[in-house]
XYZ file of C-alpha atoms in Angstrom:
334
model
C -33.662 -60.430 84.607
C -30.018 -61.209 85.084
C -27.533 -58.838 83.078
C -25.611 -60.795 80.475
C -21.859 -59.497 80.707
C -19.759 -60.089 77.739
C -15.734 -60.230 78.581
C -14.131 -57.809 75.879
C -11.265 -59.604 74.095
C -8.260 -58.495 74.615
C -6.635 -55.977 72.410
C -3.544 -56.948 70.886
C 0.086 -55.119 71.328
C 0.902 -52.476 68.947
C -0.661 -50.456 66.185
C -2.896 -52.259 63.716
C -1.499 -53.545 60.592
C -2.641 -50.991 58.423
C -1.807 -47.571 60.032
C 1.840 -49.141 59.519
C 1.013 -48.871 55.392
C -1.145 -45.906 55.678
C 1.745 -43.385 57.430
C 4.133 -45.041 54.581
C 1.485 -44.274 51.931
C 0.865 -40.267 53.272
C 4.676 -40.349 54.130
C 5.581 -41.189 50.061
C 2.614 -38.388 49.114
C 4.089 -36.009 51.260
C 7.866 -36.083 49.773
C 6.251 -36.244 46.299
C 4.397 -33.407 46.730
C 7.985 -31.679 48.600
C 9.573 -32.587 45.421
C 6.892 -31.129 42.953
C 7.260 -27.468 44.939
C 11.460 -27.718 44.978
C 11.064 -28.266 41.169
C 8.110 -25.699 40.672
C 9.562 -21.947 39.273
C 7.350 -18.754 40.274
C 7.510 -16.492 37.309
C 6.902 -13.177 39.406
C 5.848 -11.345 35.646
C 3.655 -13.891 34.518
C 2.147 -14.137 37.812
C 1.446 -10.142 38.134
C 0.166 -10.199 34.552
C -2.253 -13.241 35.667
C -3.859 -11.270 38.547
C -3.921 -8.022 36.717
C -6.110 -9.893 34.171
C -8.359 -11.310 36.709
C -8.556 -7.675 37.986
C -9.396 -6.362 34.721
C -12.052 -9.148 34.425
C -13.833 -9.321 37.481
C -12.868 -6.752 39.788
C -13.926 -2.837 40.550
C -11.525 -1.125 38.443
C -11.650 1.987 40.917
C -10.607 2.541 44.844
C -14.061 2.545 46.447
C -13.798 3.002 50.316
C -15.596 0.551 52.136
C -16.255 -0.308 55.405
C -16.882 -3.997 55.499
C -13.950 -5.467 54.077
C -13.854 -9.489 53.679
C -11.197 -11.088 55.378
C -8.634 -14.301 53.390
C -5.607 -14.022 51.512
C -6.589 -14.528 47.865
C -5.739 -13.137 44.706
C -8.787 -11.457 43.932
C -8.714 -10.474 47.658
C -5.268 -8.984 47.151
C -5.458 -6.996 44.118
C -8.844 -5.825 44.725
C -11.105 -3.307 46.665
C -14.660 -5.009 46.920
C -16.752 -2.682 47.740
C -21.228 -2.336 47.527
C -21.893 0.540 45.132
C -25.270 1.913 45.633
C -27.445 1.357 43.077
C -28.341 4.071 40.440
C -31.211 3.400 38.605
C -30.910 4.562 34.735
C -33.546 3.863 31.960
C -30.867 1.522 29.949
C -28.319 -1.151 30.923
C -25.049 -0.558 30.339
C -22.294 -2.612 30.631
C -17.965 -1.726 30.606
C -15.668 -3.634 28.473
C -12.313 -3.846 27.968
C -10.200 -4.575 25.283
C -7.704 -7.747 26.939
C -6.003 -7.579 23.066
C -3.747 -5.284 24.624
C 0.117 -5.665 23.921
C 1.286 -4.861 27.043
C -1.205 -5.512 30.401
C -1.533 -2.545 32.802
C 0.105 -4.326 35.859
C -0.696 -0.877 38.404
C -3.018 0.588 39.754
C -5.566 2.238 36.544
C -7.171 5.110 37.111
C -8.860 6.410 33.963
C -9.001 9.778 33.374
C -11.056 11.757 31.458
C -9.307 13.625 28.465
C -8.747 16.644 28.845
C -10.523 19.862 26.310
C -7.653 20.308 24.472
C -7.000 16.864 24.337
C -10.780 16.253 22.695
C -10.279 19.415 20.852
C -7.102 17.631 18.829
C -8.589 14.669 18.107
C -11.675 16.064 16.703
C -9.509 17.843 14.501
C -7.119 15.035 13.495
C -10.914 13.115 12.440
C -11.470 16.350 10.733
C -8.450 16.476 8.960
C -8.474 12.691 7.793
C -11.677 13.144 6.565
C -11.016 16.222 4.429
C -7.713 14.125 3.389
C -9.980 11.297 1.988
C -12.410 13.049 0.317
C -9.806 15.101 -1.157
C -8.197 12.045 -2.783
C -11.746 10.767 -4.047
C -12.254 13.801 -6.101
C -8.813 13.506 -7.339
C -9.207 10.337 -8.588
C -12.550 10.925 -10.311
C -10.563 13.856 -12.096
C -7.869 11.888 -12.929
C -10.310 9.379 -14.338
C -12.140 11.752 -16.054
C -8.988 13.591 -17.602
C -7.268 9.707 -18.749
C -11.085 8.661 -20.439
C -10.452 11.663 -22.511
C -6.915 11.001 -23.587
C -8.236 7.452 -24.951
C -11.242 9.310 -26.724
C -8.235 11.620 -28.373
C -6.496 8.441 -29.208
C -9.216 6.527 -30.318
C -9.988 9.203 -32.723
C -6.126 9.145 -33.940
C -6.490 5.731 -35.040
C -9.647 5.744 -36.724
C -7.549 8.625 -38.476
C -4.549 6.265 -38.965
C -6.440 2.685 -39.772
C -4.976 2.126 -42.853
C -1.064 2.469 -41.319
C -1.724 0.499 -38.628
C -3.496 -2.462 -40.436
C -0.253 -2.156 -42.447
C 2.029 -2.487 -39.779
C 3.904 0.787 -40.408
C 2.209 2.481 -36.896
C 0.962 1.785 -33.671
C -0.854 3.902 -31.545
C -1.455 3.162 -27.390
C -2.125 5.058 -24.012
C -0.334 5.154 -21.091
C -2.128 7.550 -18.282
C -2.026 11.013 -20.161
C 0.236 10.287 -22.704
C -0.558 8.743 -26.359
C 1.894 7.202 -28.192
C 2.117 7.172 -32.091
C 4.939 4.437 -32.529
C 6.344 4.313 -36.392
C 8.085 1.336 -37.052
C 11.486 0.960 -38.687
C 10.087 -0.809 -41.337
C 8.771 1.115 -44.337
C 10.025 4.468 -42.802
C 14.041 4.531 -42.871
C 16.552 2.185 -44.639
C 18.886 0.442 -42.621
C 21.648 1.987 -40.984
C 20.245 5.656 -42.733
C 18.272 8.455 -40.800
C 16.434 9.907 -44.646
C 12.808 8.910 -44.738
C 11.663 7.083 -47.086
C 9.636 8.583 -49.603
C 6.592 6.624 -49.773
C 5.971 6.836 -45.965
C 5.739 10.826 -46.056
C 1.651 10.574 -46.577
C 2.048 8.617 -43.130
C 3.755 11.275 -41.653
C 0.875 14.317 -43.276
C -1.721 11.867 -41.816
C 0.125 12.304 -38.426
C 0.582 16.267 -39.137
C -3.442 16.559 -39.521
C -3.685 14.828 -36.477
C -1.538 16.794 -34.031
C -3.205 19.836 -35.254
C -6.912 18.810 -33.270
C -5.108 16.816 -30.386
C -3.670 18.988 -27.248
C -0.325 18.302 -25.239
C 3.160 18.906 -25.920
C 4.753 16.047 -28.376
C 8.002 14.829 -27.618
C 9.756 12.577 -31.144
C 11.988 10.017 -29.684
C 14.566 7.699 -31.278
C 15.458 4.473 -30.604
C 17.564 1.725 -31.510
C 18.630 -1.891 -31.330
C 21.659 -2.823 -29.279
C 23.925 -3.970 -32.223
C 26.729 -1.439 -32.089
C 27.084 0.720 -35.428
C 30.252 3.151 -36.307
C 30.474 4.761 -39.833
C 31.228 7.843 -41.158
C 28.094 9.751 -40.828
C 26.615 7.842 -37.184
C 29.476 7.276 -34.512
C 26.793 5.468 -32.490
C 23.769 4.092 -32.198
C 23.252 7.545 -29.982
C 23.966 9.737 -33.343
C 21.122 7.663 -35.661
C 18.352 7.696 -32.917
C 18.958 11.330 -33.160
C 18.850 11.726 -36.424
C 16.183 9.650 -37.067
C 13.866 11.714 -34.826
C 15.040 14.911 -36.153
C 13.852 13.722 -39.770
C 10.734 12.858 -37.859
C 10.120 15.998 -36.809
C 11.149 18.159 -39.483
C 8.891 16.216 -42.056
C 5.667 16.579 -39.149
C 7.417 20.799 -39.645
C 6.799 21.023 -43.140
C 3.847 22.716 -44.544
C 4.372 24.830 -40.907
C 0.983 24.500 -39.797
C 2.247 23.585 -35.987
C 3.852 25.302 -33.258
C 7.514 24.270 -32.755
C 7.004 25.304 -28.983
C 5.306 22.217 -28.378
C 7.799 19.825 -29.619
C 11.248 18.136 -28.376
C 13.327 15.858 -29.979
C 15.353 13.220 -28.409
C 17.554 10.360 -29.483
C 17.659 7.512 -26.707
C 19.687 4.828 -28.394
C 19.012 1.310 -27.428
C 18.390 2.623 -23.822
C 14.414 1.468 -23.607
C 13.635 -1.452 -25.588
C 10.362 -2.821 -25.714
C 11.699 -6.133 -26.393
C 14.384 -8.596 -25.429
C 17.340 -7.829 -28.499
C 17.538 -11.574 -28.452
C 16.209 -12.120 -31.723
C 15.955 -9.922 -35.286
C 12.179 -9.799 -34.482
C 12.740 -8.606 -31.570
C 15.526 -5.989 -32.524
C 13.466 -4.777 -35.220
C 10.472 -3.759 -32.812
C 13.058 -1.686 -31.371
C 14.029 0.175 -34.030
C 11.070 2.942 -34.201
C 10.426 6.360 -33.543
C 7.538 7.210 -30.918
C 5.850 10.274 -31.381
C 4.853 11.236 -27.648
C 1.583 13.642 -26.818
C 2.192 14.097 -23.575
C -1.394 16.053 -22.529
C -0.238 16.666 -19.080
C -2.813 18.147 -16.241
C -3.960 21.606 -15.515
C -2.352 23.363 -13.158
C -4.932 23.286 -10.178
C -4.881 19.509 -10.983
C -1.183 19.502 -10.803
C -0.869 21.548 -7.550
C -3.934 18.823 -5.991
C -1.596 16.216 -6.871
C 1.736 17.694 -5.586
C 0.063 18.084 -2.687
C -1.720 14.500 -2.226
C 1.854 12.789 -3.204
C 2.275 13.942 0.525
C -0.542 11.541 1.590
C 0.072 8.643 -1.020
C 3.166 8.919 -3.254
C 1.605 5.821 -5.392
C -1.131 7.524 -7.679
C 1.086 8.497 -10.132
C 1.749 4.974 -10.466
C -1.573 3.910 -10.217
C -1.968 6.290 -13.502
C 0.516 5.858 -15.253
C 1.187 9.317 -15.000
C 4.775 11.014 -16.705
C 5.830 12.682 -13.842
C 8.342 14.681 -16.162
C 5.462 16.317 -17.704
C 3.375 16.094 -14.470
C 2.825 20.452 -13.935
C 2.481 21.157 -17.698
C -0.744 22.257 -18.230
C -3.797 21.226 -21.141
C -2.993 23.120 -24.079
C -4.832 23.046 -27.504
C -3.338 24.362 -31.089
């Protein structure tokens, strides 16, 4: 059988069409690509802090000598020593973590190190000491608690005693912390302007005496005013009838002298703590009073606890409403 030649056509001159629009195409790619890198930044930091956290995450965290290392430039390659560990066989799986939370990242080479005795000595005792510190401030507080219950029994007691003057308006009797306050109001006790007790309020004042004799704590009588200015012959100042109004006060709870001046004070404090805004004559007239202050103060182990735990949180005589004036005088019953 004859062989059937075929004449090959004859190539034409020159490249092909398309390799013409191809090298243009990679040509374009290639100077885009030129002009991304000239434009790109390397942040040296943020790169070191990228490869220390791949570290962290997936390499050994230890130099382990090796003989067989793999070859390549890579990151992991670079910051890492790969290395086969031989295997220890242990009854439990346990697996490393660490805490990436970190403020800072550890950019070097970490080597941990195990603390030393007196390192682990020092931190068992700063647990130690915590601990003690806490449990400290628990009892503290349950004696505190314990100590303020019973100054609101003692001045629950006072006004079942004085029900009748305080549905009357002429006392009022509250707690704050360890202190009970016996507030007598302007009205029905003193005439304006005067510091002489009225008459008919004196059984007020014997119901108050019989009181103070069964409740313990030093008693401070306390004077106040409104802030309208007064000047007359016998009171240069509202300073001069607070004073004088708690001295009459006290002398009248004196008479019959059946309690120990040792536990009392008297002071005259103006218009210097209102309880109300003097915007008003209501308002002014709520602040024209005498308190009667039992201040029943702690025991002294109780104040030398506290002293010390003001050290550790300055806030719980705050949290008490503690006096801290009266704050190391000590429970005492007449």
């Amino acid at each position: 059988m004859a062989e059937i030649t075929e004449d090959c056509p004859e190539c034409p001159t020159g490249i092909p069409a398309w390799m013409a629009t191809f090298a243009d195409l990679m040509s374009l790619l290639m100077c885009f690509f030129v002009l991304l890198l000239s434009f790109s930044e390397m942040d040296v930091l943020k790169y070191k802090q990228l490869s220390g956290s791949m570290r962290d995450a997936f390499g050994v965290q230890r130099q382990i000598n090796v003989k067989d290392v793999p070859k390549g430039t890579s990151v992991i390659a670079q910051e890492f020593s790969p290395g086969r560990p031989e295997p220890t066989p242990i009854s439990e799986v346990r697996q490393a973590t660490v805490d990436d939370t970190q403020s800072s990242l550890d950019i070097g080479e970490r080597t941990p190190q195990e603390p030393k005795p007196d390192q682990k000595l020092d931190q068992k005792s700063d647990i130690k000491v915590t601990v003690d510190e806490e449990l400290a401030k628990q009892l503290l507080v349950e004696k505190l608690q314990t100590l303020i219950k019973a100054t609101e029994d003692d001045a629950r007691n006072l006004a079942s005693a004085l029900k009748k003057e305080i549905s009357s308006g002429k006392v009022d009797v509250e707690t704050r912390g360890r202190r009970i306050i016996i507030r007598v109001r302007e009205q029905g006790s003193f005439p304006s302007g005067s510091a002489e007790l009225r008459r008919q309020f004196r059984p007020v004042m014997a119901m108050v005496r019989n009181v103070l004799k069964t409740v313990p704590g030093k008693v401070s009588v306390e004077g106040h005013t409104d802030s309208i200015p007064i000047s007359t012959s016998v009171f240069r100042s509202n300073w001069d009838l607070s004073s004088a109004r708690a001295l009459s006060v006290a002398h009248e709870l004196f008479s019959g002298d059946t309690l120990d001046h040792n536990r009392f004070m008297v002071t005259g404090f103006a218009d210097t703590k209102p309880i109300a805004a003097n915007d008003n004559e209501e308002n002014r007239a709520r602040n024209r009073r005498v308190e009667i202050v039992i201040h029943q103060g702690l025991d002294d182990e109780t104040s030398e606890e506290l002293k010390k735990m003001q050290q550790i949180d300055p806030g719980l005589i705050r949290e008490f409403n503690l006096d801290s004036t009266f704050i190391l005088t000590p429970d005492e019953v007449f």
